Tab-separated table of C-alpha atoms and ligand atoms in Angstrom:
chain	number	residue	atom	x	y	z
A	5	UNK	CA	27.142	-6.617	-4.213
A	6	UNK	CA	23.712	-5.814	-2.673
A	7	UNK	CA	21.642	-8.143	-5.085
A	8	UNK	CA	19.850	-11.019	-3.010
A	9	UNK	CA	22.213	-14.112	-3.931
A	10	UNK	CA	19.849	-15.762	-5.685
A	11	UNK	CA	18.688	-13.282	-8.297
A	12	UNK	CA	22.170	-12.059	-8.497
A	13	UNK	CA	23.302	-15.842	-9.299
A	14	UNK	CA	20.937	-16.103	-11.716
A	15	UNK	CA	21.642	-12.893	-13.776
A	16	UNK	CA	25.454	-13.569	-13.905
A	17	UNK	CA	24.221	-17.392	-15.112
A	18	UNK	CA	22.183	-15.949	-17.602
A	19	UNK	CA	24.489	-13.273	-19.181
A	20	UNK	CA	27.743	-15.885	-19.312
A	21	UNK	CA	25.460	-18.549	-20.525
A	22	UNK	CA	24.291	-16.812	-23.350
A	23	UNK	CA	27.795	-15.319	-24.200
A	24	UNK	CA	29.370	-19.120	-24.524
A	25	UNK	CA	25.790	-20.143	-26.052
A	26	UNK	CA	26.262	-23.312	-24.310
A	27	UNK	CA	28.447	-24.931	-25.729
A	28	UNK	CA	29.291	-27.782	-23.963
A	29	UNK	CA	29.405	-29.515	-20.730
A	30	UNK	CA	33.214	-28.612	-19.789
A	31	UNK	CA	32.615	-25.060	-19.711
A	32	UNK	CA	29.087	-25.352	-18.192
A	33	UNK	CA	31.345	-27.178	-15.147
A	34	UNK	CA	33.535	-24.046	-15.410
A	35	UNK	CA	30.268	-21.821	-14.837
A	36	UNK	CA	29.106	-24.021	-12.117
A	37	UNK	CA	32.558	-23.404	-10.051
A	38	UNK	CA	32.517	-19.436	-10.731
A	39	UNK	CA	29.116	-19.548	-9.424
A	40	UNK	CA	30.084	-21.931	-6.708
A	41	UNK	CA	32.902	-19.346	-5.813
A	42	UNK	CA	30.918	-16.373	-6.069
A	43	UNK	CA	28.697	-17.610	-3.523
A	44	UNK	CA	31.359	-18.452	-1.230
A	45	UNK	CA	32.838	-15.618	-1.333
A	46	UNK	CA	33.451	-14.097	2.494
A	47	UNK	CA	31.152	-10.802	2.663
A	48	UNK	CA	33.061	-7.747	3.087
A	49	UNK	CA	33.146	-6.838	6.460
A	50	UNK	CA	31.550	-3.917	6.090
A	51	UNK	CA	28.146	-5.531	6.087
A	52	UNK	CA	29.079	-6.480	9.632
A	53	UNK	CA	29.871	-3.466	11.352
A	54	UNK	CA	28.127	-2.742	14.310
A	55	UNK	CA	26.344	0.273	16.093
A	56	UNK	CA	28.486	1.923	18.864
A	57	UNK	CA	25.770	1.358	21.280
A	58	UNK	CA	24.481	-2.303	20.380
A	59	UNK	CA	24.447	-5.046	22.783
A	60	UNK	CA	23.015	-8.147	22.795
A	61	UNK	CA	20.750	-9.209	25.371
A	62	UNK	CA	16.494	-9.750	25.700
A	63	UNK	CA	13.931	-8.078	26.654
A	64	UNK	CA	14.537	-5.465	24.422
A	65	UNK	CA	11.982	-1.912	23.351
A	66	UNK	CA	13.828	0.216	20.772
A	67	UNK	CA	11.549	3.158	19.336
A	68	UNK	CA	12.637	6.316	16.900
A	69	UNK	CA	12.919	9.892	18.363
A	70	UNK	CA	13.307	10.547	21.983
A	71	UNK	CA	10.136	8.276	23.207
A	72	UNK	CA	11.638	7.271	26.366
A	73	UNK	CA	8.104	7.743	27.710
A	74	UNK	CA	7.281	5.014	25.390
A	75	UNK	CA	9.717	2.502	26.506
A	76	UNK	CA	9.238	2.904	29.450
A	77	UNK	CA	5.357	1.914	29.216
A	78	UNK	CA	6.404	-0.631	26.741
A	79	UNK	CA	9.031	-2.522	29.015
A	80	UNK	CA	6.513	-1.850	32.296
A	81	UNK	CA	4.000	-4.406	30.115
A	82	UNK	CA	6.640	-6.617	29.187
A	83	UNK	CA	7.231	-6.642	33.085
A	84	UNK	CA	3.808	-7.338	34.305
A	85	UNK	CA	3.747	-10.582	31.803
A	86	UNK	CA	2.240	-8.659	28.723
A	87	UNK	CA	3.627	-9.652	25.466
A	88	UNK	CA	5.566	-7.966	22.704
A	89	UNK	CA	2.334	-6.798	21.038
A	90	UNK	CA	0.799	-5.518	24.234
A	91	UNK	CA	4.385	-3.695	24.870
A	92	UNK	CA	4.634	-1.934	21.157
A	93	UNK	CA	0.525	-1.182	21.287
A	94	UNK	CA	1.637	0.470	24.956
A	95	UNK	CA	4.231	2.199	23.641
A	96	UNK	CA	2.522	3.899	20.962
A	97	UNK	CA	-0.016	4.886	22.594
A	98	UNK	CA	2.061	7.241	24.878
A	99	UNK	CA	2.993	10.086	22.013
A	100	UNK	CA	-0.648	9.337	20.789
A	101	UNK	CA	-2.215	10.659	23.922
A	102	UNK	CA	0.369	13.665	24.444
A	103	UNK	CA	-1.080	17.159	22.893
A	104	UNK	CA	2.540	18.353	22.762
A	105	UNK	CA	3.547	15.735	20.409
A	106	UNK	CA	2.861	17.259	17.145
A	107	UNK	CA	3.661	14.328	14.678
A	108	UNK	CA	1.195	11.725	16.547
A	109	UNK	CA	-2.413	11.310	17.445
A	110	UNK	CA	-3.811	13.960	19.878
A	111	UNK	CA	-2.231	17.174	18.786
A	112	UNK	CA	-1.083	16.128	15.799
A	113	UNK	CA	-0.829	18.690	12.800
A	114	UNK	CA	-3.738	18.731	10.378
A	115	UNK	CA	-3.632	18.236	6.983
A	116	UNK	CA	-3.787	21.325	4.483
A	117	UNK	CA	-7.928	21.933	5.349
A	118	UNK	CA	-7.628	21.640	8.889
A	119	UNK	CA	-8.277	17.639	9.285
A	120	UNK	CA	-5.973	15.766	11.786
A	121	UNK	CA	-5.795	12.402	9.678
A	122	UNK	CA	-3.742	9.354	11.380
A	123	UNK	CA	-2.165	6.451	9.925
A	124	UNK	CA	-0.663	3.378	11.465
A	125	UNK	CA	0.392	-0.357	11.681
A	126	UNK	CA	1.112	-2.848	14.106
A	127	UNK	CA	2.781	-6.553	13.456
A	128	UNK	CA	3.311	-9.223	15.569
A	129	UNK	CA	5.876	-12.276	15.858
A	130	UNK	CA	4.053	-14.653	13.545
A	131	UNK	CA	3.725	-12.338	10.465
A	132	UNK	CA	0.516	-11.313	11.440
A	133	UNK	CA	-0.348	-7.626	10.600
A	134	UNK	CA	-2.980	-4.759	10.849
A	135	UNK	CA	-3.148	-1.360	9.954
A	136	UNK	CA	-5.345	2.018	9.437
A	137	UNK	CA	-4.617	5.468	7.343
A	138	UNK	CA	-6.368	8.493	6.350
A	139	UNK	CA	-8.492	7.800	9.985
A	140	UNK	CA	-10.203	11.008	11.859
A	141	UNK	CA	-11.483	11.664	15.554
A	142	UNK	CA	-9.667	8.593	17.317
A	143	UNK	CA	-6.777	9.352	19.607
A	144	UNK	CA	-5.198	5.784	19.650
A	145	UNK	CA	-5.530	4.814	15.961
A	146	UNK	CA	-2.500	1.566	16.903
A	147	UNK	CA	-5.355	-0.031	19.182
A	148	UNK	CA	-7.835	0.345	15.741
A	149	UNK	CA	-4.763	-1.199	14.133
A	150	UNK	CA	-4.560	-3.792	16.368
A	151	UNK	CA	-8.464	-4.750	16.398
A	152	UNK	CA	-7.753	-4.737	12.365
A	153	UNK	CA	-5.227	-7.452	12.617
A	154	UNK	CA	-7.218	-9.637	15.320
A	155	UNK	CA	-10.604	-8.589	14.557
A	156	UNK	CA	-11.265	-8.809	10.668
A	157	UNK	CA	-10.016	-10.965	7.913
A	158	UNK	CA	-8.486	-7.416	6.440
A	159	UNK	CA	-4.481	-5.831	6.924
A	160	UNK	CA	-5.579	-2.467	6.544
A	161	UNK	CA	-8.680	0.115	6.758
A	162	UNK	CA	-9.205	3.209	5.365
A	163	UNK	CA	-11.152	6.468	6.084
A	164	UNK	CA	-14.672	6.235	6.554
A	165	UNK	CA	-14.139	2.891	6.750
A	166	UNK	CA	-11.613	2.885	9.465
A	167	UNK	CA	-13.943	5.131	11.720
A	168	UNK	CA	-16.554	2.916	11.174
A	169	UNK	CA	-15.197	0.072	12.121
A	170	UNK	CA	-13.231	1.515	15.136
A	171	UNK	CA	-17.051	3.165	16.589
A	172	UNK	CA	-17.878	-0.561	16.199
A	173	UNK	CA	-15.630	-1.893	18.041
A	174	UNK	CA	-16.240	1.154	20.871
A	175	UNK	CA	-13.722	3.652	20.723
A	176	UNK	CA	-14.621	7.164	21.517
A	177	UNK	CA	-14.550	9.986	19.094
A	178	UNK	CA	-12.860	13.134	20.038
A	179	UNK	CA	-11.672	16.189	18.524
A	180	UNK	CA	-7.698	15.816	17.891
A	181	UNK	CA	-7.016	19.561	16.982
A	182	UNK	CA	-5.314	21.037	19.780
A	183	UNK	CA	-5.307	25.022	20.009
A	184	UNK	CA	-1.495	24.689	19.360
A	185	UNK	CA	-1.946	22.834	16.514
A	186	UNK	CA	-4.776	24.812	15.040
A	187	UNK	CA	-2.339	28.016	15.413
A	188	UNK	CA	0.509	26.433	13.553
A	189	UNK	CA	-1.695	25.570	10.603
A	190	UNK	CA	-3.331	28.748	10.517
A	191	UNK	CA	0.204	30.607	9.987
A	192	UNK	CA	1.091	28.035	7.723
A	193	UNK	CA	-2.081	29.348	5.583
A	194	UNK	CA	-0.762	32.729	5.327
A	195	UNK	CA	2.848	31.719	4.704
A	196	UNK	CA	2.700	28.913	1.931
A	197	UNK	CA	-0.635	30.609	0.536
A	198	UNK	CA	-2.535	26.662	0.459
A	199	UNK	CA	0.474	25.128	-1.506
A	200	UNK	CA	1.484	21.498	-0.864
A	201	UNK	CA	4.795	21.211	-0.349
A	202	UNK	CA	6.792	17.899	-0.184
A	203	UNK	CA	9.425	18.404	2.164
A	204	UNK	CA	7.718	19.749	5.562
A	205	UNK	CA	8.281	17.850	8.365
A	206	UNK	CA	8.490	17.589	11.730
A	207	UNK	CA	9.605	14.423	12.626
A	208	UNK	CA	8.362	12.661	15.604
A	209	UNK	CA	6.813	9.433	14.623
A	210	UNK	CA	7.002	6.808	16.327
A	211	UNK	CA	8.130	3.270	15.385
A	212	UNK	CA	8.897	1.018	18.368
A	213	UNK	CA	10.128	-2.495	18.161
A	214	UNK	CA	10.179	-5.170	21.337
A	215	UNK	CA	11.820	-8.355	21.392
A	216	UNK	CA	10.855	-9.815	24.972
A	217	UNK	CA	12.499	-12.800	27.257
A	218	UNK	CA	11.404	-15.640	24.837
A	219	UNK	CA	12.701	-14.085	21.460
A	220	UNK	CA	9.335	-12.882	20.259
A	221	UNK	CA	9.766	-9.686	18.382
A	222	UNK	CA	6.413	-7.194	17.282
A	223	UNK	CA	6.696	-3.353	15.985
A	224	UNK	CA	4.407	-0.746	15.669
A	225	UNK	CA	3.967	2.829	14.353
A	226	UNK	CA	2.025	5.319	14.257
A	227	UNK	CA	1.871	9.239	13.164
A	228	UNK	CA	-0.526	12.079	11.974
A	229	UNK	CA	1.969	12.109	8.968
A	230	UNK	CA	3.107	14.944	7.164
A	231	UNK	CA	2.234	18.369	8.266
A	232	UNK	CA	-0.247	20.265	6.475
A	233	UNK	CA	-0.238	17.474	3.568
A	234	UNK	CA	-3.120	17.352	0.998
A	235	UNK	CA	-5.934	15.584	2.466
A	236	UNK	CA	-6.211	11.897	1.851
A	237	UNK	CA	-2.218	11.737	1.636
A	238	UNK	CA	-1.299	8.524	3.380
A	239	UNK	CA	2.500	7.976	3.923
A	240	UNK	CA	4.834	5.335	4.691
A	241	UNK	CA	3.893	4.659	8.707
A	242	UNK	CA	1.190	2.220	8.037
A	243	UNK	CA	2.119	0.370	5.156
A	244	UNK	CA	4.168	-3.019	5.929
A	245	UNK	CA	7.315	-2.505	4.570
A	246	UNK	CA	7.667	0.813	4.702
A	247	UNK	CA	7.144	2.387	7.823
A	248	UNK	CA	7.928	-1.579	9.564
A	249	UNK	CA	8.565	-4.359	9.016
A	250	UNK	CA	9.090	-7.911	11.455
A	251	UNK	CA	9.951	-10.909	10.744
A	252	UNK	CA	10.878	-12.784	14.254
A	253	UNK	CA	13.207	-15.441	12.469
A	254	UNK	CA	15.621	-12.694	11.691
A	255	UNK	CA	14.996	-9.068	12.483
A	256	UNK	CA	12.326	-6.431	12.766
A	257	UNK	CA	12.544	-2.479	11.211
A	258	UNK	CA	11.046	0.734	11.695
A	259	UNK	CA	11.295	4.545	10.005
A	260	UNK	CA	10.619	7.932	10.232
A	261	UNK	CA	10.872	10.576	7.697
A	262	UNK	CA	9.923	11.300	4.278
A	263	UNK	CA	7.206	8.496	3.396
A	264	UNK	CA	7.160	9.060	0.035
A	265	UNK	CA	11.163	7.897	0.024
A	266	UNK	CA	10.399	5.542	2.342
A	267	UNK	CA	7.763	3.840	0.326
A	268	UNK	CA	9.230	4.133	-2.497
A	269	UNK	CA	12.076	1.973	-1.467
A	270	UNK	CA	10.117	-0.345	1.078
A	271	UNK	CA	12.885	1.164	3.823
A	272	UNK	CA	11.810	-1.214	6.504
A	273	UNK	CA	11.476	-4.827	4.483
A	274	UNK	CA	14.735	-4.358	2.193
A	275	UNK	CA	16.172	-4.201	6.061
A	276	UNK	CA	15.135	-7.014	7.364
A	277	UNK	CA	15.886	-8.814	3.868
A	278	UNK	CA	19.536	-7.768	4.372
A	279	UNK	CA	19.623	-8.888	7.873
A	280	UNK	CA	18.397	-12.080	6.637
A	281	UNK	CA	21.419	-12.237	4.351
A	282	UNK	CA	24.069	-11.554	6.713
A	283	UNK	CA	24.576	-7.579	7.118
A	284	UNK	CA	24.347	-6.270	10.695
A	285	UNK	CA	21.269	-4.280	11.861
A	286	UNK	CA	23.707	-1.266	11.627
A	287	UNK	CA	24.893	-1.832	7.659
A	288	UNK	CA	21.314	-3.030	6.809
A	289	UNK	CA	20.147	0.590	8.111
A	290	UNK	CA	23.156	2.423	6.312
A	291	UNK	CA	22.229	0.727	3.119
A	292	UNK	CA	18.624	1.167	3.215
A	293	UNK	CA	19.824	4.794	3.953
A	294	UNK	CA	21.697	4.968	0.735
A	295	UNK	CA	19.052	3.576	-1.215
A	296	UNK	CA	16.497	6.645	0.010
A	297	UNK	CA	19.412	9.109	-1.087
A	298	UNK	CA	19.447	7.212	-4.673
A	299	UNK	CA	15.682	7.837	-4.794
A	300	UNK	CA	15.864	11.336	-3.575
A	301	UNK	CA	18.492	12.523	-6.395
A	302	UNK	CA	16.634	10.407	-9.009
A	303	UNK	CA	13.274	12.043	-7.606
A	304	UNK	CA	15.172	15.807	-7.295
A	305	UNK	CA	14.212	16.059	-3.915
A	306	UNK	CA	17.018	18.441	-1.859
A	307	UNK	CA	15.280	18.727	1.352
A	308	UNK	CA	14.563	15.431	3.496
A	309	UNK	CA	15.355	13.411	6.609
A	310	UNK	CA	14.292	9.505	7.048
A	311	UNK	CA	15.907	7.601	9.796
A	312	UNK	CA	15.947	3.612	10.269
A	313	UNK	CA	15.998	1.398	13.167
A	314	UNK	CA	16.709	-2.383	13.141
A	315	UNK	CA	16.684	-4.953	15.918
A	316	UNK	CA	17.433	-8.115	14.927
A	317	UNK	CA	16.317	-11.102	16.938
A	318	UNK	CA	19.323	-11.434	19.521
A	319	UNK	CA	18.432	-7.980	20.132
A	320	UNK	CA	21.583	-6.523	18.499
A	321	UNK	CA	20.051	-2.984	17.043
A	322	UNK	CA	21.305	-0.383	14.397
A	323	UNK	CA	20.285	3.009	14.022
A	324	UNK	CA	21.220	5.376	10.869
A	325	UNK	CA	19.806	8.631	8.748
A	326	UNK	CA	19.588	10.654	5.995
A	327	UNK	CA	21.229	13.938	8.011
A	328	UNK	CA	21.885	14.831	11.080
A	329	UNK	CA	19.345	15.339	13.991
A	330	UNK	CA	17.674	11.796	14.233
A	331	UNK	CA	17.770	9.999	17.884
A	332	UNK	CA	16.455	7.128	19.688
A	333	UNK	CA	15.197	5.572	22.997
A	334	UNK	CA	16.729	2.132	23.576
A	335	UNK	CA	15.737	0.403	26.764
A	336	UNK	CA	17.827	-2.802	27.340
A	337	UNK	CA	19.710	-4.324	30.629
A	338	UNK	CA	17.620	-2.116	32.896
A	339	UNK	CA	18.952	1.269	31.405
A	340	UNK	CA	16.295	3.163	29.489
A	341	UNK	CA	18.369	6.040	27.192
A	342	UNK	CA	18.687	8.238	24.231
A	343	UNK	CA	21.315	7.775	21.518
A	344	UNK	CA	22.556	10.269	18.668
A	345	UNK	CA	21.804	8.306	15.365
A	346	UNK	CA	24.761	8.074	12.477
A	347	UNK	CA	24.280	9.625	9.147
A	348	UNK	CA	25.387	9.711	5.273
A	349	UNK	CA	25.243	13.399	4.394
A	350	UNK	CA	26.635	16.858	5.877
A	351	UNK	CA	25.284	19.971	5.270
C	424	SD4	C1	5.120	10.289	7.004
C	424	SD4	N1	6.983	9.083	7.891
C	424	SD4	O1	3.912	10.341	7.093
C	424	SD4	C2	5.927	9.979	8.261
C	424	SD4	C3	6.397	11.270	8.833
C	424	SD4	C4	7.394	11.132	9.931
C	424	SD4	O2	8.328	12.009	11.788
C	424	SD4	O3	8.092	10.169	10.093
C	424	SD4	N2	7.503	12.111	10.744
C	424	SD4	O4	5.722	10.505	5.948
């Protein structure tokens, strides 16, 4: 039953309480011990499996896609004393800074009119959390992110707004439209004739997670979001929830994909939720997985990908998708590497 307990409780409290109309205090006892029982009852051990490739063991930098460029920078700051933030923000701003990434920052794909727009979010071990979408001309939009969360009394910026705040606080403005990328969208013109269409992707985002020596655990991610969306689309990489989620009692989560799906069923909090209740990072990914493939049939979308990561705080990970195709870099005991995600559907 994937109900939280408590809700769940209280709906099968409510439904037999009304159906005796409550009667009287014998059979209220006999409620109390079904509940009682229902609560105790072992969870299937399904919600335990673990990924083929987990281990236990801290520090720990886990990030979507082959980024092994990314933990790499993000365990070299854990290594010179930085913390988890500064090793996530380091991360991220590896594929941000690379032209031939085409998903992220510099070199990212524009939007339908020709506008490289960037959205991301960063969160740290105490809850704390900042983020920016729909932001123009700034190659490391995490570090804008970042100043958002320690800098203002705001989670997230927007736009104009965004830029304005991040030539406050002194980052340069550049021009993020590669020549590669400018080509792609100009072919993309003449084939899809200015239509928006849902399911293009390319899939490269980056989420990264890092749990480091003394158990704190931070995330980030950041993209240029879907290629050649409609302008001002904002998906799920910088909303908390969605594109990641970290709560350092229990777990942290991170996605790529389809944001709409992913926002649409908060992808990245219902994980950590379900670590919190017991299931592995592994089943919390696989059921957050089957939730986005509920949404997609109820939505009558065909074509999609999201993939989920999960590191919970002992540094135990999980790693699942939609299809075929998604991988990520795991760096843990001194071996940074790339592993072939699971996933629910064949095609
Ligand atoms: C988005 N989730 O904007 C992002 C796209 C993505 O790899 O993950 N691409 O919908």
């Amino acid at each position: 039953m994937n109900f939280p307990k408590v809700f769940y409780l209280r709906e099968v409290f409510f439904n037999i309480s009304t159906m005796f109309n409550r009667r009287d205090f014998v059979r209220s006892s006999v409620l109390a011990a079904l509940a009682t029982a229902v609560s105790c009852k072992p969870k299937p051990t399904s919600v335990q499996k673990s990924n083929p490739h987990s281990k236990k063991g801290k520090p720990v930098v886990l990030a979507t896609w082959d980024n092994r460029n990314a933990t790499t920078a993000a365990m070299k700051a854990l290594q010179e004393g930085g913390s988890a933030l500064d090793a996530v923000e380091a991360g991220a701003r590896v594929p941000e800074a690379d032209p031939n990434d085409t998903s992220v920052g510099y070199g990212g794909f524009p939007d339908r009119d020709g506008h490289v727009t960037l959205d991301a979010c960063i969160m740290d071990h105490r809850g704390n959390t900042g983020a920016v979408c729909f932001l123009e001309g700034i190659k490391h939009p995490i570090s804008v992110a970042r100043k958002v969360m320690e800098q203002t009394p705001h989670n997230m910026l927007c736009g104009s707004g965004a830029l304005a705040f991040a030539r406050e606080m002194g980052f340069p403005e550049e021009n993020l439209l590669t020549e590669k990328s400018r080509r792609a969208w100009e072919q993309w013109l003449e084939e899809k004739e200015y239509r928006p269409v849902i399911n293009i992707e390319r899939h490269d985002t980056i989420g990264i997670l890092a749990l480091d020596a003394q158990g704190k655990l931070c995330g980030a991610c950041t993209t240029s979001g879907m290629a050649f969306k409609m302008s001002g689309r904002v998906g799920d990489s910088p909303i908390i929830g969605a594109g990641l989620f970290v709560d350092s009692q229990v777990g942290g989560a991170c996605a790529t994909g389809l944001g709409e799906l992913v926002t649409q069923t908060l992808g990245s909090f219902l994980i950590v939720e379900l670590m919190r209740q017991g299931y592995s990072p592994q089943a919390a990914c696989e059921e957050a997985v089957v939730r986005i493939i509920n949404r997609a049939k109820a939505a009558g979308v065909e074509e999609y990908q999201a993939g989920f990561l999960a590191l919970s705080k002992d540094g135990e990970h999980g790693a699942y998708a939609v299809v075929k195709g998604f991988n990520y870099a795991l760096y843990q005991n001194e071996q940074n590497r790339v592993y072939e995600a699971g996933y629910k559907l064949s095609l």
